[in-house]
Amino acid sequence: MHGVTAVVLAIAISSATAARWAKICSSQPANKIRGCDSQGCGGYNDARGGKRHEGVDVVCEDGSVVYAPFTGKINSQAGPYGNGNAIDNGVQLSGSGFCVKMFYIKPVKYSGPIKKGEKIGVLLPMQRVYRGITSHVHIQNCDLTDPTPNLQLLLNVFDSIKERRRSSHKMPALSLVALVSLVSTVFAKQLDAHPPQQQHRHWAQICSGNPINKIRGCDRYGCGHFGADRHSHKGKHAGVDVICADGATVYAPFSGQLSGPIRFFHNGNAIDDGVQIRGSGYCVKLVCIHPIRYHGQIHRGQQLGRMLPMQRVFPGITSHIHVENCDHSDPTHLLTPVVPPFPQQDTHWATVCSGNPTNEIRGCDRYGCGYYGAPRRNGKGKHTGVDVICSDGATVYAPFSGELSGPIKFFHNGNAIDDGVQIRGSGFCVKIVCIHPTRYNGRISKGQILGRMLPMQRVFPGIISHIHIENCDRSDPTTNLERGKGQKE
């Protein structure tokens, strides 16, 4: 029975994880990422001496065997420092649609083919250089995007299995049928987040603030649907306009090869940029965005770039990404996801400050007003967040569950309230500033203590003390904060 069960489990796992990376280190089977220690933190984008961590640190004991995460070719030696110290070594590896640099290892070779899971080297003596650090392999995507999702799958799956086994009182061991059902359920959830390419008949979310790829309606500049009138009825719209706030993060709708730049207006205005993606049976041009690069491979859902400032060129328009098939056919049916990529059970956030159960937003005082879009800098700018009333020293709570990163500096002058943190998760991403968080990294749950309100009266005497809350894509967070009088969690 156990042999059959093992075979079934192995088949399920091998089928579902083919696109994910293998175990990296012999002493750490789940690709655990280094937390924080006296030398810093190991997560992607963590602070690094005024800069940001461009990779992730996978926990690994000195001298452990290190394995290739995917099948490919070792391109060259890649050292992190260039100073020849005891850990200044590594390799660049590319293949299977990936390209990474792996630091702090002594490789078995500096060129040639290698298979997924094959020994690629051993971890160098990190404790000799950084005593007390959590020893680790540094893994960095060649395009500097986040490699975390490719490292996480097996950990999440086995955690789910172990958790369900612990919660079962009537079944000391999973039956074959139950195990198959469990594995199928767990991997179905994984496939919702990272499905294999051949499964995708619909494209991924394109803009961070628009999870269902909603298409622009009509405004005074025209309409955003395919075939809408253009040029005073002398032409037709050859694409669709996907709503996207200026500055929002833009994602690849499918995996493919980039080429560009793509110029739409050919006049050099502030939104005259874009890129083409060809792959997975599709070819599309995305314009009015600034891509992170114009060439190379990109994966479905991977960050593609940022929305350009459309309001600067067309004031009052519904800001959007123009999405156009290379053959000028209608892409509308591909943009409508079967299931929204971020199903949100909680559309309203938790109480943010202990003295303000309804998340009341600051009104106006002699320093300005706290609502979204309020004038700033003598009328030359707009408030890109909202100010939730909070007394100095009050307890601050996480509005939703997610992953912390920081610190976030708002003023960049070291004053008494220049601190904060970012939370990303549950389909949201916000920056919360003018608080001192309990920590800058790790997981936090909705309603859990996040930190304390800093002494705002010391910096702005007489102001209505408040927490500044700003969506990462600078869209309006007001509706998520509205809880109603006396509304409870």
Short mmCIF file of N, CA, C and O in Angstrom, two decimals, residues 220-297:
data_model
loop_
_atom_site.label_atom_id
_atom_site.label_comp_id
_atom_site.label_asym_id
_atom_site.label_seq_id
_atom_site.Cartn_x
_atom_site.Cartn_y
_atom_site.Cartn_z
N ARG A 220 -14.21 61.37 -22.72
CA ARG A 220 -14.26 62.42 -23.74
C ARG A 220 -13.23 62.24 -24.85
O ARG A 220 -13.28 62.93 -25.87
N TYR A 221 -12.32 61.26 -24.67
CA TYR A 221 -11.34 61.00 -25.72
C TYR A 221 -11.75 59.86 -26.64
O TYR A 221 -11.12 59.63 -27.67
N GLY A 222 -12.78 59.11 -26.24
CA GLY A 222 -13.21 57.98 -27.04
C GLY A 222 -13.53 56.77 -26.18
O GLY A 222 -13.68 56.87 -24.96
N CYS A 223 -13.62 55.60 -26.80
CA CYS A 223 -13.98 54.35 -26.10
C CYS A 223 -12.85 53.33 -26.26
O CYS A 223 -12.09 53.36 -27.23
N GLY A 224 -12.80 52.39 -25.31
CA GLY A 224 -11.66 51.49 -25.25
C GLY A 224 -11.87 50.10 -25.80
O GLY A 224 -10.94 49.28 -25.78
N HIS A 225 -13.07 49.79 -26.29
CA HIS A 225 -13.31 48.43 -26.77
C HIS A 225 -12.78 48.24 -28.19
O HIS A 225 -12.54 49.21 -28.91
N PHE A 226 -12.63 46.99 -28.58
CA PHE A 226 -12.14 46.67 -29.92
C PHE A 226 -13.15 47.14 -30.97
O PHE A 226 -14.35 46.94 -30.84
N GLY A 227 -12.64 47.81 -32.01
CA GLY A 227 -13.49 48.27 -33.09
C GLY A 227 -14.16 49.61 -32.85
O GLY A 227 -14.93 50.08 -33.70
N ALA A 228 -13.86 50.26 -31.70
CA ALA A 228 -14.44 51.58 -31.43
C ALA A 228 -13.98 52.59 -32.49
O ALA A 228 -12.90 52.47 -33.07
N ASP A 229 -14.82 53.61 -32.74
CA ASP A 229 -14.49 54.62 -33.74
C ASP A 229 -13.22 55.38 -33.36
O ASP A 229 -12.97 55.69 -32.19
N ARG A 230 -12.40 55.67 -34.36
CA ARG A 230 -11.18 56.45 -34.18
C ARG A 230 -11.07 57.44 -35.34
O ARG A 230 -11.61 57.21 -36.43
N HIS A 231 -10.37 58.53 -35.12
CA HIS A 231 -10.08 59.50 -36.18
C HIS A 231 -11.36 60.01 -36.84
O HIS A 231 -11.53 59.95 -38.06
N SER A 232 -12.31 60.49 -35.99
CA SER A 232 -13.56 61.07 -36.49
C SER A 232 -14.31 60.12 -37.43
O SER A 232 -14.72 60.50 -38.52
N HIS A 233 -14.44 58.87 -36.98
CA HIS A 233 -15.18 57.83 -37.70
C HIS A 233 -14.47 57.36 -38.98
O HIS A 233 -15.05 56.62 -39.77
N LYS A 234 -13.22 57.76 -39.15
CA LYS A 234 -12.48 57.34 -40.35
C LYS A 234 -11.63 56.09 -40.09
O LYS A 234 -10.97 55.58 -40.99
N GLY A 235 -11.64 55.63 -38.86
CA GLY A 235 -10.86 54.44 -38.54
C GLY A 235 -11.49 53.69 -37.39
O GLY A 235 -12.47 54.13 -36.79
N LYS A 236 -10.94 52.51 -37.08
CA LYS A 236 -11.43 51.67 -35.99
C LYS A 236 -10.29 51.36 -35.04
O LYS A 236 -9.12 51.27 -35.44
N HIS A 237 -10.65 51.18 -33.77
CA HIS A 237 -9.69 50.83 -32.73
C HIS A 237 -9.20 49.41 -32.98
O HIS A 237 -10.01 48.46 -32.98
N ALA A 238 -7.90 49.24 -33.18
CA ALA A 238 -7.35 47.93 -33.55
C ALA A 238 -6.93 47.09 -32.35
O ALA A 238 -6.37 46.00 -32.51
N GLY A 239 -7.21 47.60 -31.15
CA GLY A 239 -6.87 46.84 -29.95
C GLY A 239 -7.92 47.08 -28.89
O GLY A 239 -9.05 47.49 -29.18
N VAL A 240 -7.56 46.81 -27.62
CA VAL A 240 -8.43 47.13 -26.50
C VAL A 240 -7.61 47.88 -25.46
O VAL A 240 -6.38 47.73 -25.38
N ASP A 241 -8.29 48.70 -24.66
CA ASP A 241 -7.63 49.49 -23.63
C ASP A 241 -7.95 48.91 -22.27
O ASP A 241 -9.11 48.98 -21.80
N VAL A 242 -6.95 48.32 -21.62
CA VAL A 242 -7.12 47.71 -20.29
C VAL A 242 -6.85 48.78 -19.24
O VAL A 242 -5.76 49.36 -19.20
N ILE A 243 -7.82 49.04 -18.38
CA ILE A 243 -7.70 50.10 -17.38
C ILE A 243 -6.49 49.86 -16.49
O ILE A 243 -6.27 48.75 -16.00
N CYS A 244 -5.70 50.93 -16.27
CA CYS A 244 -4.49 50.82 -15.46
C CYS A 244 -4.10 52.21 -14.96
O CYS A 244 -3.95 53.14 -15.76
N ALA A 245 -3.97 52.37 -13.65
CA ALA A 245 -3.62 53.67 -13.08
C ALA A 245 -2.18 54.05 -13.43
O ALA A 245 -1.30 53.18 -13.54
N ASP A 246 -1.94 55.32 -13.64
CA ASP A 246 -0.59 55.79 -13.92
C ASP A 246 0.37 55.30 -12.84
O ASP A 246 0.08 55.41 -11.64
N GLY A 247 1.49 54.74 -13.26
CA GLY A 247 2.50 54.26 -12.32
C GLY A 247 2.30 52.85 -11.81
O GLY A 247 3.15 52.32 -11.09
N ALA A 248 1.17 52.22 -12.15
CA ALA A 248 0.89 50.86 -11.68
C ALA A 248 1.84 49.84 -12.30
O ALA A 248 2.41 50.07 -13.38
N THR A 249 2.00 48.71 -11.62
CA THR A 249 2.84 47.63 -12.13
C THR A 249 2.10 46.90 -13.25
O THR A 249 0.90 46.63 -13.15
N VAL A 250 2.83 46.58 -14.32
CA VAL A 250 2.27 45.87 -15.47
C VAL A 250 2.90 44.47 -15.55
O VAL A 250 4.10 44.32 -15.36
N TYR A 251 2.07 43.45 -15.83
CA TYR A 251 2.53 42.07 -15.87
C TYR A 251 2.39 41.49 -17.28
O TYR A 251 1.56 41.92 -18.07
N ALA A 252 3.20 40.46 -17.55
CA ALA A 252 3.13 39.78 -18.84
C ALA A 252 1.87 38.93 -18.90
O ALA A 252 1.62 38.12 -18.00
N PRO A 253 1.06 39.05 -19.96
CA PRO A 253 -0.18 38.26 -20.05
C PRO A 253 0.07 36.78 -20.34
O PRO A 253 -0.75 35.93 -20.03
N PHE A 254 1.23 36.46 -20.94
CA PHE A 254 1.59 35.07 -21.23
C PHE A 254 3.11 35.01 -21.35
O PHE A 254 3.79 36.04 -21.39
N SER A 255 3.66 33.81 -21.38
CA SER A 255 5.10 33.64 -21.50
C SER A 255 5.53 33.79 -22.96
O SER A 255 4.83 33.35 -23.87
N GLY A 256 6.68 34.40 -23.17
CA GLY A 256 7.15 34.58 -24.54
C GLY A 256 8.44 35.38 -24.62
O GLY A 256 9.12 35.61 -23.61
N GLN A 257 8.75 35.81 -25.83
CA GLN A 257 9.97 36.54 -26.13
C GLN A 257 9.63 38.01 -26.35
O GLN A 257 8.70 38.35 -27.09
N LEU A 258 10.40 38.88 -25.71
CA LEU A 258 10.19 40.32 -25.83
C LEU A 258 10.93 40.88 -27.03
O LEU A 258 12.00 40.40 -27.40
N SER A 259 10.37 41.94 -27.63
CA SER A 259 11.08 42.70 -28.65
C SER A 259 10.55 44.13 -28.62
O SER A 259 9.40 44.37 -28.27
N GLY A 260 11.38 45.07 -28.99
CA GLY A 260 10.96 46.46 -28.94
C GLY A 260 12.15 47.40 -29.01
O GLY A 260 13.27 46.97 -29.33
N PRO A 261 11.91 48.68 -28.73
CA PRO A 261 10.67 49.27 -28.23
C PRO A 261 9.60 49.40 -29.31
O PRO A 261 9.90 49.43 -30.49
N ILE A 262 8.34 49.50 -28.86
CA ILE A 262 7.20 49.74 -29.74
C ILE A 262 6.73 51.18 -29.52
O ILE A 262 6.39 51.56 -28.40
N ARG A 263 6.76 51.96 -30.58
CA ARG A 263 6.29 53.36 -30.50
C ARG A 263 4.91 53.44 -31.14
O ARG A 263 4.70 53.02 -32.28
N PHE A 264 3.97 54.00 -30.42
CA PHE A 264 2.58 54.09 -30.88
C PHE A 264 2.28 55.45 -31.49
O PHE A 264 1.61 55.56 -32.50
N PHE A 265 2.81 56.50 -30.85
CA PHE A 265 2.51 57.86 -31.29
C PHE A 265 3.62 58.43 -32.20
O PHE A 265 3.37 59.31 -33.00
N HIS A 266 4.84 57.91 -32.02
CA HIS A 266 5.98 58.37 -32.83
C HIS A 266 6.23 59.88 -32.70
O HIS A 266 6.67 60.53 -33.63
N ASN A 267 5.92 60.41 -31.50
CA ASN A 267 6.19 61.83 -31.28
C ASN A 267 6.99 62.10 -30.02
O ASN A 267 7.20 63.25 -29.63
N GLY A 268 7.40 61.01 -29.36
CA GLY A 268 8.25 61.15 -28.18
C GLY A 268 7.54 61.70 -26.96
O GLY A 268 8.19 62.16 -26.02
N ASN A 269 6.19 61.63 -26.92
CA ASN A 269 5.50 62.14 -25.73
C ASN A 269 5.74 61.21 -24.53
O ASN A 269 6.42 60.18 -24.65
N ALA A 270 5.16 61.56 -23.39
CA ALA A 270 5.47 60.86 -22.14
C ALA A 270 4.96 59.43 -22.07
O ALA A 270 5.33 58.69 -21.16
N ILE A 271 4.10 59.03 -23.01
CA ILE A 271 3.57 57.65 -22.98
C ILE A 271 3.93 56.88 -24.25
O ILE A 271 3.38 55.80 -24.49
N ASP A 272 4.85 57.40 -25.04
CA ASP A 272 5.20 56.78 -26.33
C ASP A 272 6.26 55.69 -26.15
O ASP A 272 7.41 55.85 -26.55
N ASP A 273 5.85 54.60 -25.50
CA ASP A 273 6.77 53.49 -25.26
C ASP A 273 5.94 52.22 -25.14
O ASP A 273 4.73 52.26 -24.89
N GLY A 274 6.59 51.07 -25.32
CA GLY A 274 5.90 49.80 -25.20
C GLY A 274 6.79 48.66 -25.65
O GLY A 274 7.97 48.85 -25.95
N VAL A 275 6.22 47.47 -25.72
CA VAL A 275 6.99 46.28 -26.04
C VAL A 275 6.08 45.24 -26.69
O VAL A 275 4.86 45.26 -26.50
N GLN A 276 6.67 44.34 -27.46
CA GLN A 276 5.94 43.23 -28.07
C GLN A 276 6.32 41.93 -27.36
O GLN A 276 7.47 41.74 -26.97
N ILE A 277 5.33 41.05 -27.17
CA ILE A 277 5.59 39.69 -26.64
C ILE A 277 5.07 38.69 -27.65
O ILE A 277 3.93 38.78 -28.11
N ARG A 278 5.92 37.71 -27.98
CA ARG A 278 5.53 36.64 -28.90
C ARG A 278 5.85 35.30 -28.25
O ARG A 278 6.98 35.04 -27.84
N GLY A 279 4.84 34.46 -28.13
CA GLY A 279 5.05 33.13 -27.55
C GLY A 279 3.74 32.51 -27.12
O GLY A 279 2.69 33.18 -27.08
N SER A 280 3.77 31.21 -26.78
CA SER A 280 2.60 30.49 -26.30
C SER A 280 1.44 30.54 -27.29
O SER A 280 0.27 30.44 -26.91
N GLY A 281 1.77 30.74 -28.59
CA GLY A 281 0.75 30.81 -29.61
C GLY A 281 0.13 32.18 -29.80
O GLY A 281 -0.84 32.34 -30.54
N TYR A 282 0.69 33.20 -29.14
CA TYR A 282 0.16 34.56 -29.22
C TYR A 282 1.25 35.53 -29.65
O TYR A 282 2.45 35.25 -29.54
N CYS A 283 0.82 36.70 -30.10
CA CYS A 283 1.73 37.83 -30.35
C CYS A 283 0.94 39.10 -30.08
O CYS A 283 -0.12 39.31 -30.67
N VAL A 284 1.45 39.93 -29.18
CA VAL A 284 0.72 41.12 -28.76
C VAL A 284 1.68 42.29 -28.56
O VAL A 284 2.85 42.10 -28.23
N LYS A 285 1.16 43.49 -28.79
CA LYS A 285 1.90 44.73 -28.49
C LYS A 285 1.20 45.40 -27.31
O LYS A 285 -0.03 45.56 -27.31
N LEU A 286 1.99 45.78 -26.30
CA LEU A 286 1.47 46.51 -25.15
C LEU A 286 2.14 47.87 -25.13
O LEU A 286 3.37 47.96 -25.02
N VAL A 287 1.34 48.92 -25.24
CA VAL A 287 1.91 50.26 -25.33
C VAL A 287 1.34 51.17 -24.24
O VAL A 287 0.38 50.83 -23.56
N CYS A 288 2.01 52.31 -24.09
CA CYS A 288 1.77 53.26 -22.99
C CYS A 288 2.33 52.73 -21.68
O CYS A 288 1.89 53.11 -20.59
N ILE A 289 3.32 51.83 -21.79
CA ILE A 289 4.03 51.32 -20.61
C ILE A 289 5.53 51.49 -20.82
O ILE A 289 6.01 51.60 -21.97
N HIS A 290 6.27 51.52 -19.71
CA HIS A 290 7.73 51.50 -19.79
C HIS A 290 8.19 50.12 -19.33
O HIS A 290 8.13 49.81 -18.13
N PRO A 291 8.63 49.26 -20.26
CA PRO A 291 9.02 47.90 -19.86
C PRO A 291 10.36 47.88 -19.13
O PRO A 291 11.19 48.78 -19.29
N ILE A 292 10.56 46.85 -18.31
CA ILE A 292 11.82 46.72 -17.60
C ILE A 292 12.96 46.37 -18.56
O ILE A 292 14.12 46.63 -18.27
N ARG A 293 12.61 45.79 -19.71
CA ARG A 293 13.60 45.52 -20.75
C ARG A 293 12.85 45.29 -22.07
O ARG A 293 11.65 45.04 -22.06
N TYR A 294 13.58 45.37 -23.17
CA TYR A 294 12.98 45.24 -24.49
C TYR A 294 13.27 43.90 -25.16
O TYR A 294 12.73 43.62 -26.24
N HIS A 295 14.12 43.08 -24.54
CA HIS A 295 14.49 41.81 -25.17
C HIS A 295 14.61 40.72 -24.11
O HIS A 295 14.70 41.00 -22.92
N GLY A 296 14.58 39.48 -24.56
CA GLY A 296 14.73 38.35 -23.65
C GLY A 296 13.42 37.65 -23.37
O GLY A 296 12.35 38.04 -23.85
N GLN A 297 13.50 36.61 -22.58
CA GLN A 297 12.34 35.78 -22.24
C GLN A 297 11.62 36.36 -21.04
O GLN A 297 12.23 36.91 -20.13
#
